Amino acid sequence: MTPSRSAAERARSLAETGDATAAAAVLEHAGAAGDADALMQLAVWRLVGTPLPRDLTVARALLARAAAIGHVDAALMQVALTANGSGAAAPDWRGALALLRVAAAGDPVAAAQLALVDAMTIDAAGRPVRAPVGELLCDAPRVVRFRGFLSAAECAHVAGVAAPMLAPARVIDPASGRWVTHPVRTADDAAIGPANEDMVVRAINARIAAASGTDIAAGEPLTVLRYRPGQQYRPHLDTMAGAANQRVMTMLLYLNAGYRGGDTHFPAPGLSVVPVPGDALLFRNTLPDDRPDPLSRHAGQPVLAGTKWLATRWIRAAPLDPWALSG
């Protein structure tokens, strides 16, 4: 006898036919009866913005209901959104930490996150008690290296969060409007958007903000890149042509060892930085008048052997909505 399909499966089938109203009705009916998977599916649709309109406040409420029933993934996503303030008036680190402690009592993933957070020297808002101090490597462009910016466990965590989402790097072709293979970055990448920005990643983003002297809200979602042998990031600028809110700085986080090649190279000043796991590299992309600095042109040299893991956070001149970059 063929088992009956779940409400979430039936709803997804309806959504694929274009009947989002019927799909939502199936999930709402099942959710009212205590189906946590149905509530989770509704929440995801409200976060993604398809096939239902994006509504972060409604998504938060759905996640809370699913978590109360015992849905582990919903509980972890609820923690993330509470910490970064999505769907609420402001971030709530204390509230997120309380939720994480509850989740950690019965879930090893939450317990591992809590252990990493508890090991950090941070204040009640998740910010570092002391701003990291770096070593100036170059004045033009300004390049600063931070030794031991991440612990080995934090490096592994960032890579682990991104790993299931990695895909070949792509970019939108301005002529066709379609996604095409990235012309200069031949790696796999994944952005850790606000729904997946757990408290460990959130605290690391706060550390980046402190090191760069910027608002955490000015940073784009942390993006992880994986380079296999022969892959590289050809010479490029991180600024964006015609952007009203320009990428003024970039922070690179080196996540692993065990590979050859992959140096970060700035051709104009002749600076090459050999990646060391746990170190971070901060550089400015713009001139004092906010024009792109041609001296900031840089490259991720080809990996010769092994696999290189790197995270990057592009920092804008002013705060931005991370959900606007999430599709």
Coordinates of C-alpha atoms in Angstrom, one line a residue:
M1 CA 0.0 0.0 0.0
T2 CA 1.4 3.4 -1.0
P3 CA 1.8 5.7 2.0
S4 CA -0.2 9.0 1.8
R5 CA 1.8 12.1 1.1
S6 CA 2.5 14.6 3.8
A7 CA 0.7 18.0 3.7
A8 CA 4.0 19.7 2.9
E9 CA 4.5 17.4 -0.1
R10 CA 0.9 18.0 -1.4
A11 CA 1.4 21.8 -0.9
R12 CA 4.6 21.8 -2.9
S13 CA 2.9 19.9 -5.7
L14 CA 0.1 22.5 -5.8
A15 CA 2.6 25.3 -5.7
E16 CA 4.4 23.8 -8.7
T17 CA 1.1 24.0 -10.7
G18 CA 0.8 27.7 -9.8
D19 CA -1.9 27.3 -7.2
A20 CA -0.3 29.1 -4.3
T21 CA -3.6 29.8 -2.6
A22 CA -4.6 26.1 -2.5
A23 CA -1.1 25.2 -1.4
A24 CA -1.2 27.6 1.5
A25 CA -4.6 26.4 2.5
V26 CA -3.3 22.8 2.8
L27 CA -0.4 23.9 5.0
E28 CA -2.5 26.2 7.2
H29 CA -5.1 23.4 7.8
A30 CA -2.3 20.9 8.6
G31 CA -0.5 23.5 10.8
A32 CA -3.7 24.2 12.8
A33 CA -3.8 20.4 13.5
G34 CA -0.2 20.5 14.9
D35 CA 1.8 19.5 11.8
A36 CA 5.2 21.1 12.4
D37 CA 6.5 20.3 8.9
A38 CA 3.6 22.2 7.4
L39 CA 4.2 25.2 9.6
M40 CA 7.9 25.1 8.7
Q41 CA 7.1 25.0 5.0
L42 CA 4.8 28.0 5.3
A43 CA 7.5 29.9 7.2
V44 CA 10.1 29.1 4.5
W45 CA 7.8 30.4 1.8
R46 CA 7.2 33.6 3.8
L47 CA 10.9 34.1 4.2
V48 CA 11.8 33.3 0.6
G49 CA 8.9 35.3 -0.8
T50 CA 7.7 32.7 -3.2
P51 CA 5.1 31.3 -3.9
L52 CA 3.7 33.5 -1.1
P53 CA 4.6 37.2 -0.5
R54 CA 7.5 37.7 1.8
D55 CA 6.4 38.5 5.4
L56 CA 9.1 38.2 8.0
T57 CA 6.9 38.9 10.9
V58 CA 4.5 36.1 9.9
A59 CA 7.4 33.8 9.2
R60 CA 8.7 34.4 12.8
A61 CA 5.3 33.5 14.2
L62 CA 5.1 30.3 12.2
L63 CA 8.6 29.3 13.2
A64 CA 7.8 29.8 16.9
R65 CA 4.7 27.6 16.5
A66 CA 6.7 24.8 14.8
A67 CA 9.5 25.1 17.3
A68 CA 7.0 24.8 20.2
I69 CA 5.8 21.5 18.7
G70 CA 9.4 20.3 18.5
H71 CA 10.7 21.1 15.0
V72 CA 14.5 21.4 15.4
D73 CA 15.2 23.3 12.2
A74 CA 12.4 25.8 13.0
A75 CA 13.9 26.4 16.4
L76 CA 17.4 27.1 15.0
M77 CA 16.0 29.5 12.3
Q78 CA 13.9 31.2 15.0
V79 CA 17.2 31.8 17.0
A80 CA 18.9 33.2 13.9
L81 CA 16.1 35.7 13.1
T82 CA 15.8 36.7 16.7
A83 CA 19.5 37.5 16.8
N84 CA 19.6 39.6 13.7
G85 CA 16.3 41.2 14.2
S86 CA 14.5 40.0 11.0
G87 CA 10.8 40.5 11.3
A88 CA 11.1 42.5 14.5
A89 CA 11.9 46.1 15.5
A90 CA 15.5 45.3 16.4
P91 CA 18.0 42.5 17.0
D92 CA 17.6 40.7 20.3
W93 CA 20.8 38.9 21.3
R94 CA 19.6 38.1 24.8
G95 CA 16.3 36.7 23.5
A96 CA 18.1 34.6 20.9
L97 CA 20.6 33.3 23.5
A98 CA 17.7 32.2 25.7
L99 CA 16.1 30.4 22.8
L100 CA 19.4 28.7 21.9
R101 CA 19.9 27.5 25.4
V102 CA 16.4 25.8 25.3
A103 CA 17.2 24.2 21.9
A104 CA 20.6 23.1 23.1
A105 CA 19.0 20.9 25.8
G106 CA 17.7 18.5 23.2
D107 CA 19.7 19.1 20.0
P108 CA 23.4 18.5 19.4
V109 CA 23.6 21.1 16.6
A110 CA 22.2 23.8 18.9
A111 CA 24.5 22.6 21.7
A112 CA 27.5 23.0 19.5
Q113 CA 26.5 26.5 18.5
L114 CA 26.0 27.4 22.2
A115 CA 29.4 26.1 23.1
L116 CA 31.1 28.3 20.5
V117 CA 29.1 31.3 21.5
D118 CA 29.9 30.7 25.2
A119 CA 33.6 30.6 24.3
M120 CA 33.6 34.1 22.8
T121 CA 34.6 37.2 24.7
I122 CA 31.5 39.2 23.8
D123 CA 29.1 41.6 25.5
A124 CA 25.3 41.3 26.1
A125 CA 24.6 42.3 22.5
G126 CA 27.0 39.7 20.9
R127 CA 29.7 42.3 20.1
P128 CA 33.4 41.7 21.0
V129 CA 34.4 43.3 24.3
R130 CA 37.5 44.6 22.6
A131 CA 37.9 45.5 18.9
P132 CA 40.4 43.3 17.2
V133 CA 43.8 45.0 16.5
G134 CA 45.5 44.4 13.1
E135 CA 48.8 44.8 11.5
L136 CA 49.1 47.3 8.6
L137 CA 50.6 45.6 5.5
C138 CA 50.1 48.4 3.0
D139 CA 49.0 52.1 2.9
A140 CA 47.8 52.3 -0.7
P141 CA 45.5 50.5 -0.8
R142 CA 45.1 50.2 2.9
V143 CA 45.5 46.5 3.8
V144 CA 45.4 45.3 7.4
R145 CA 45.9 41.7 8.6
F146 CA 44.4 40.3 11.8
R147 CA 46.2 37.3 13.2
G148 CA 44.0 34.7 14.8
F149 CA 40.8 36.5 14.0
L150 CA 38.9 33.2 14.1
S151 CA 39.5 30.1 16.2
A152 CA 39.9 26.7 14.5
A153 CA 36.4 25.8 15.7
E154 CA 34.9 29.0 14.3
C155 CA 36.6 28.4 10.9
A156 CA 35.1 24.9 10.8
H157 CA 31.7 26.2 11.8
V158 CA 31.5 28.8 9.0
A159 CA 32.6 26.3 6.4
G160 CA 30.1 23.8 7.7
V161 CA 27.2 26.2 7.6
A162 CA 27.9 27.1 4.0
A163 CA 28.8 23.6 2.7
P164 CA 25.3 22.3 1.9
M165 CA 24.5 25.5 0.0
L166 CA 27.7 25.7 -2.2
A167 CA 27.2 26.0 -5.9
P168 CA 29.3 27.2 -8.9
A169 CA 29.8 31.0 -8.7
R170 CA 27.4 32.8 -11.0
V171 CA 26.5 36.4 -11.9
I172 CA 23.6 38.1 -13.8
D173 CA 24.5 38.8 -17.4
P174 CA 23.5 42.5 -17.9
A175 CA 22.7 41.9 -21.5
S176 CA 20.3 38.9 -21.1
G177 CA 19.3 39.3 -17.5
R178 CA 20.1 35.6 -17.0
W179 CA 22.4 33.9 -14.5
V180 CA 25.7 32.9 -16.2
T181 CA 29.0 31.4 -15.0
H182 CA 31.0 34.0 -13.1
P183 CA 33.6 35.3 -15.5
V184 CA 36.4 35.9 -13.0
R185 CA 35.6 33.7 -10.0
T186 CA 35.9 30.0 -10.9
A187 CA 35.0 28.7 -7.4
D188 CA 31.9 27.4 -5.6
D189 CA 30.3 29.9 -3.3
A190 CA 27.4 30.3 -0.9
A191 CA 26.1 33.4 0.9
I192 CA 25.0 32.8 4.5
G193 CA 21.8 34.9 4.4
P194 CA 19.8 36.1 7.4
A195 CA 17.7 32.9 7.7
N196 CA 20.9 30.9 8.2
E197 CA 23.0 33.5 10.1
D198 CA 23.1 31.5 13.3
M199 CA 24.5 33.2 16.5
V200 CA 28.1 32.1 15.8
V201 CA 28.0 33.7 12.4
R202 CA 26.2 36.7 13.7
A203 CA 28.9 37.2 16.4
I204 CA 31.6 36.8 13.8
N205 CA 29.9 39.5 11.6
A206 CA 29.8 41.7 14.7
R207 CA 33.6 41.1 15.1
I208 CA 34.2 42.1 11.5
A209 CA 32.2 45.3 12.1
A210 CA 34.3 46.1 15.2
A211 CA 37.6 45.4 13.3
S212 CA 36.5 47.6 10.4
G213 CA 34.9 50.3 12.5
T214 CA 31.6 49.9 10.6
D215 CA 27.9 49.2 11.4
I216 CA 27.1 45.5 11.3
A217 CA 24.1 46.3 9.2
A218 CA 26.4 47.7 6.5
G219 CA 27.9 44.2 5.8
E220 CA 26.5 41.9 3.1
P221 CA 25.8 38.3 4.1
L222 CA 29.0 36.4 4.8
T223 CA 29.9 34.5 1.6
V224 CA 32.0 31.3 1.7
L225 CA 34.1 30.3 -1.3
R226 CA 35.6 26.9 -2.0
Y227 CA 38.5 26.7 -4.5
R228 CA 39.7 23.3 -5.9
P229 CA 42.9 22.8 -7.8
G230 CA 43.1 25.2 -10.8
Q231 CA 40.3 27.4 -9.5
Q232 CA 41.0 31.1 -8.8
Y233 CA 39.5 34.6 -8.6
R234 CA 41.1 36.6 -11.4
P235 CA 42.2 40.2 -10.8
H236 CA 39.2 42.4 -10.0
L237 CA 37.8 45.2 -8.0
D238 CA 35.2 44.6 -5.3
T239 CA 33.4 47.9 -6.0
M240 CA 30.2 47.9 -8.2
A241 CA 29.8 50.1 -11.2
G242 CA 27.2 52.8 -10.5
A243 CA 26.2 51.5 -7.0
A244 CA 24.5 54.1 -4.8
N245 CA 25.6 52.2 -1.7
Q246 CA 29.2 51.2 -2.6
R247 CA 31.3 48.4 -1.3
V248 CA 33.9 50.5 0.6
M249 CA 35.7 47.7 2.3
T250 CA 36.3 43.9 2.1
M251 CA 37.1 41.5 4.9
L252 CA 38.6 38.1 3.9
L253 CA 38.6 35.2 6.4
Y254 CA 41.0 32.3 5.8
L255 CA 39.3 29.1 7.0
N256 CA 41.7 26.2 6.4
A257 CA 45.1 24.8 5.7
G258 CA 46.3 21.8 3.6
Y259 CA 46.5 23.4 0.2
R260 CA 49.1 25.0 -2.0
G261 CA 48.7 28.3 -3.9
G262 CA 45.7 30.5 -3.4
D263 CA 47.6 33.6 -2.2
T264 CA 45.7 36.9 -2.1
H265 CA 47.6 39.2 -4.5
F266 CA 47.5 43.0 -5.0
P267 CA 49.3 43.7 -8.3
A268 CA 49.7 47.5 -8.0
P269 CA 51.6 47.5 -4.7
G270 CA 53.1 44.1 -5.4
L271 CA 51.7 42.7 -2.2
S272 CA 51.0 38.9 -1.8
V273 CA 49.4 37.6 1.3
V274 CA 49.9 33.9 2.1
P275 CA 46.6 32.6 3.7
V276 CA 46.9 31.3 7.3
P277 CA 43.8 29.6 8.8
G278 CA 42.1 31.9 11.3
D279 CA 43.7 35.1 10.0
A280 CA 41.6 37.9 8.4
L281 CA 42.5 40.5 5.8
L282 CA 40.8 43.9 5.6
F283 CA 41.3 46.3 2.8
R284 CA 39.6 49.4 1.5
N285 CA 38.1 49.5 -2.0
T286 CA 37.4 53.2 -2.4
L287 CA 39.3 56.5 -2.4
P288 CA 38.5 59.4 0.0
D289 CA 36.0 60.8 -2.6
D290 CA 34.2 57.4 -2.8
R291 CA 35.5 56.5 -6.3
P292 CA 36.8 53.0 -6.7
D293 CA 40.5 52.7 -5.9
P294 CA 42.3 51.1 -8.8
L295 CA 45.1 50.1 -6.4
S296 CA 42.7 47.8 -4.6
R297 CA 42.5 45.5 -7.6
H298 CA 43.4 42.0 -6.3
A299 CA 43.2 38.3 -7.1
G300 CA 42.9 35.0 -5.5
Q301 CA 45.8 33.1 -7.1
P302 CA 45.1 29.6 -8.5
V303 CA 45.0 26.8 -6.0
L304 CA 47.7 24.3 -7.0
A305 CA 46.8 21.4 -4.8
G306 CA 44.2 20.7 -2.1
T307 CA 41.1 22.7 -1.4
K308 CA 41.0 26.3 -0.2
W309 CA 38.1 27.6 2.0
L310 CA 37.6 31.3 2.3
A311 CA 34.9 33.6 3.6
T312 CA 34.4 37.2 2.5
R313 CA 32.2 40.0 3.8
W314 CA 31.7 43.0 1.5
I315 CA 31.0 46.1 3.6
R316 CA 28.9 48.9 2.2
A317 CA 29.0 52.7 2.9
A318 CA 25.7 52.5 4.6
P319 CA 23.3 49.9 6.1
L320 CA 21.5 47.7 3.6
D321 CA 18.6 45.2 3.8
P322 CA 20.1 41.7 3.6
W323 CA 16.8 40.3 2.5
A324 CA 17.0 42.4 -0.6
L325 CA 20.0 40.3 -1.6
S326 CA 18.2 37.0 -0.8
G327 CA 16.1 36.8 -4.0

